[in-house]
């Protein structure tokens, strides 16, 4: 029993050390990216600032691009958790709107906004940034399907809803880059969803005329 306890404690400490090292690399990299620019920052600069070896860097990240996009994976996980936390009786449409709005607002802070600007003005990062939407769509579809008890008959429906919503999030992200100074993110998100549901209803009416 004592041996098992020691093993669990050792594993906990090991994982905590790995997490702290990863966070130190991320923090050092982000600080340098925002100070010098992405292209002007080398992996050697990052490892020196984080006080780790180059080998240690590659243990956590295959490239410096992946450091930038690590926060997106965390965003997807938070979104799944937010969807899962919505009441079971709530409609999928309502659940996804509330979950995405809350997750976006909770994820936006000064470093996050600065990182978004960095991605927007760096061609290599901007191209890679588009891949996040495919991941988000998959994660959201999985979370929505779980709320339906993994009902196979709901799979296509939830995938379609996820695709529509993430498409709106993608357009909203582009529009947010052109926002007026001092704009409220919460108000902006609610406007995007209001426009989305209105347009879908209008498209539905148009589709009925083709039947």
Short mmCIF file of C-alpha atoms in Angstrom, two decimals, residues 5-181:
data_model
loop_
_atom_site.label_atom_id
_atom_site.label_comp_id
_atom_site.label_asym_id
_atom_site.label_seq_id
_atom_site.Cartn_x
_atom_site.Cartn_y
_atom_site.Cartn_z
CA UNK A 5 1.09 5.61 -2.58
CA UNK A 6 4.70 6.58 -3.24
CA UNK A 7 4.30 5.67 -6.93
CA UNK A 8 1.15 7.82 -7.26
CA UNK A 9 2.90 10.73 -5.55
CA UNK A 10 5.93 10.39 -7.81
CA UNK A 11 3.74 10.29 -10.92
CA UNK A 12 1.85 13.36 -9.72
CA UNK A 13 5.05 15.28 -9.22
CA UNK A 14 6.34 14.21 -12.63
CA UNK A 15 3.21 15.36 -14.38
CA UNK A 16 3.23 18.63 -12.47
CA UNK A 17 6.85 19.26 -13.48
CA UNK A 18 6.05 18.55 -17.12
CA UNK A 19 3.09 20.93 -17.00
CA UNK A 20 5.20 23.65 -15.41
CA UNK A 21 7.93 23.21 -18.01
CA UNK A 22 5.43 23.36 -20.85
CA UNK A 23 3.83 26.48 -19.40
CA UNK A 24 7.25 28.10 -19.00
CA UNK A 25 8.08 27.43 -22.67
CA UNK A 26 4.70 28.78 -23.78
CA UNK A 27 5.05 31.92 -21.67
CA UNK A 28 8.60 32.60 -22.86
CA UNK A 29 7.62 32.04 -26.48
CA UNK A 30 4.54 34.24 -26.33
CA UNK A 31 6.45 37.07 -24.67
CA UNK A 32 9.12 36.96 -27.37
CA UNK A 33 6.60 36.64 -30.22
CA UNK A 34 4.73 39.71 -29.03
CA UNK A 35 7.92 41.68 -28.40
CA UNK A 36 9.93 40.77 -31.51
CA UNK A 37 7.42 39.25 -33.89
CA UNK A 38 6.98 35.59 -34.78
CA UNK A 39 9.45 35.40 -37.67
CA UNK A 40 12.19 37.24 -35.78
CA UNK A 41 12.02 34.82 -32.83
CA UNK A 42 14.04 31.61 -33.08
CA UNK A 43 13.63 28.38 -31.15
CA UNK A 44 17.02 29.11 -29.60
CA UNK A 45 15.65 32.42 -28.32
CA UNK A 46 12.73 30.60 -26.74
CA UNK A 47 14.82 27.87 -25.09
CA UNK A 48 17.21 30.44 -23.67
CA UNK A 49 14.38 32.54 -22.24
CA UNK A 50 12.64 29.46 -20.82
CA UNK A 51 15.92 28.00 -19.51
CA UNK A 52 15.39 24.64 -21.22
CA UNK A 53 17.36 22.68 -23.79
CA UNK A 54 16.42 22.56 -27.45
CA UNK A 55 15.70 18.87 -26.99
CA UNK A 56 13.28 19.69 -24.17
CA UNK A 57 11.49 22.17 -26.42
CA UNK A 58 10.88 19.48 -29.04
CA UNK A 59 9.65 17.11 -26.35
CA UNK A 60 6.66 19.44 -25.98
CA UNK A 61 6.30 21.17 -29.34
CA UNK A 62 7.27 19.97 -32.85
CA UNK A 63 7.63 23.58 -34.05
CA UNK A 64 7.28 27.13 -32.81
CA UNK A 65 3.98 27.36 -34.74
CA UNK A 66 2.57 24.73 -32.43
CA UNK A 67 3.37 26.88 -29.42
CA UNK A 68 1.14 29.61 -30.82
CA UNK A 69 -1.73 27.25 -31.45
CA UNK A 70 -1.56 25.32 -28.18
CA UNK A 71 -4.16 27.69 -26.72
CA UNK A 72 -6.62 26.70 -29.45
CA UNK A 73 -6.64 23.10 -28.27
CA UNK A 74 -7.40 24.34 -24.77
CA UNK A 75 -10.23 26.45 -26.20
CA UNK A 76 -11.76 23.37 -27.87
CA UNK A 77 -11.60 21.45 -24.59
CA UNK A 78 -13.25 24.32 -22.70
CA UNK A 79 -15.97 24.50 -25.33
CA UNK A 80 -16.73 20.79 -24.98
CA UNK A 81 -16.92 21.19 -21.21
CA UNK A 82 -19.24 24.19 -21.56
CA UNK A 83 -21.58 22.25 -23.86
CA UNK A 84 -21.58 19.28 -21.50
CA UNK A 85 -22.48 21.56 -18.59
CA UNK A 86 -25.66 22.85 -20.22
CA UNK A 87 -28.99 21.46 -18.87
CA UNK A 88 -30.04 18.22 -20.52
CA UNK A 89 -33.50 19.58 -21.31
CA UNK A 90 -32.08 22.60 -23.15
CA UNK A 91 -32.26 22.53 -26.94
CA UNK A 92 -29.05 21.93 -28.88
CA UNK A 93 -29.36 25.36 -30.51
CA UNK A 94 -29.67 27.15 -27.17
CA UNK A 95 -26.91 25.06 -25.57
CA UNK A 96 -24.41 25.73 -28.33
CA UNK A 97 -25.10 29.47 -28.38
CA UNK A 98 -24.68 29.88 -24.62
CA UNK A 99 -21.64 27.59 -24.49
CA UNK A 100 -19.76 29.26 -27.33
CA UNK A 101 -20.55 32.79 -26.14
CA UNK A 102 -19.40 31.97 -22.60
CA UNK A 103 -16.26 30.19 -23.79
CA UNK A 104 -15.25 32.99 -26.14
CA UNK A 105 -15.77 35.66 -23.49
CA UNK A 106 -13.89 33.64 -20.84
CA UNK A 107 -10.99 33.03 -23.23
CA UNK A 108 -10.48 36.62 -24.29
CA UNK A 109 -7.95 38.53 -22.23
CA UNK A 110 -5.26 41.02 -23.14
CA UNK A 111 -2.60 38.38 -24.06
CA UNK A 112 -5.22 36.48 -26.04
CA UNK A 113 -6.23 39.56 -27.99
CA UNK A 114 -2.58 40.39 -28.69
CA UNK A 115 -2.02 36.81 -29.87
CA UNK A 116 -4.97 37.08 -32.22
CA UNK A 117 -3.46 40.22 -33.72
CA UNK A 118 -0.11 38.45 -34.09
CA UNK A 119 -1.73 35.58 -36.00
CA UNK A 120 -3.69 37.99 -38.18
CA UNK A 121 -0.58 39.87 -39.31
CA UNK A 122 1.72 36.84 -39.76
CA UNK A 123 1.05 35.05 -43.09
CA UNK A 124 2.41 31.66 -41.96
CA UNK A 125 0.30 31.71 -38.81
CA UNK A 126 -2.78 33.04 -40.56
CA UNK A 127 -2.78 30.13 -43.00
CA UNK A 128 -2.33 27.59 -40.20
CA UNK A 129 -4.99 29.33 -38.14
CA UNK A 130 -7.71 28.16 -40.52
CA UNK A 131 -7.12 24.54 -39.50
CA UNK A 132 -8.44 25.24 -36.02
CA UNK A 133 -11.99 25.46 -37.32
CA UNK A 134 -11.95 21.86 -38.53
CA UNK A 135 -10.86 20.75 -35.05
CA UNK A 136 -13.46 22.92 -33.35
CA UNK A 137 -16.20 21.59 -35.61
CA UNK A 138 -15.28 17.99 -34.80
CA UNK A 139 -15.05 18.65 -31.05
CA UNK A 140 -18.34 20.55 -31.00
CA UNK A 141 -20.14 17.81 -32.93
CA UNK A 142 -18.83 15.25 -30.43
CA UNK A 143 -19.99 17.33 -27.47
CA UNK A 144 -23.44 17.88 -28.95
CA UNK A 145 -23.82 14.19 -29.77
CA UNK A 146 -22.90 13.25 -26.21
CA UNK A 147 -25.82 15.39 -25.00
CA UNK A 148 -28.02 13.18 -27.18
CA UNK A 149 -26.69 10.02 -25.60
CA UNK A 150 -24.60 9.22 -28.68
CA UNK A 151 -27.81 8.46 -30.56
CA UNK A 152 -26.69 7.32 -34.06
CA UNK A 153 -29.77 8.94 -35.60
CA UNK A 154 -28.63 12.32 -34.26
CA UNK A 155 -25.07 12.11 -35.59
CA UNK A 156 -25.66 13.80 -38.95
CA UNK A 157 -27.90 16.41 -37.38
CA UNK A 158 -25.32 17.36 -34.74
CA UNK A 159 -22.50 17.41 -37.29
CA UNK A 160 -24.50 19.78 -39.45
CA UNK A 161 -25.31 22.05 -36.51
CA UNK A 162 -21.63 22.10 -35.51
CA UNK A 163 -20.58 22.95 -39.08
CA UNK A 164 -23.07 25.82 -39.26
CA UNK A 165 -22.12 27.27 -35.89
CA UNK A 166 -18.36 27.02 -36.42
CA UNK A 167 -18.83 28.59 -39.83
CA UNK A 168 -20.51 31.52 -38.11
CA UNK A 169 -17.68 31.63 -35.56
CA UNK A 170 -15.19 31.79 -38.41
CA UNK A 171 -16.99 34.70 -40.07
CA UNK A 172 -17.42 36.37 -36.70
CA UNK A 173 -13.69 36.13 -36.04
CA UNK A 174 -12.95 37.91 -39.29
CA UNK A 175 -15.53 40.61 -38.57
CA UNK A 176 -14.16 41.07 -35.05
CA UNK A 177 -10.80 42.05 -36.54
CA UNK A 178 -12.56 45.06 -38.07
CA UNK A 179 -14.50 45.95 -34.92
CA UNK A 180 -14.72 49.59 -33.80
CA UNK A 181 -12.63 50.52 -30.74
#
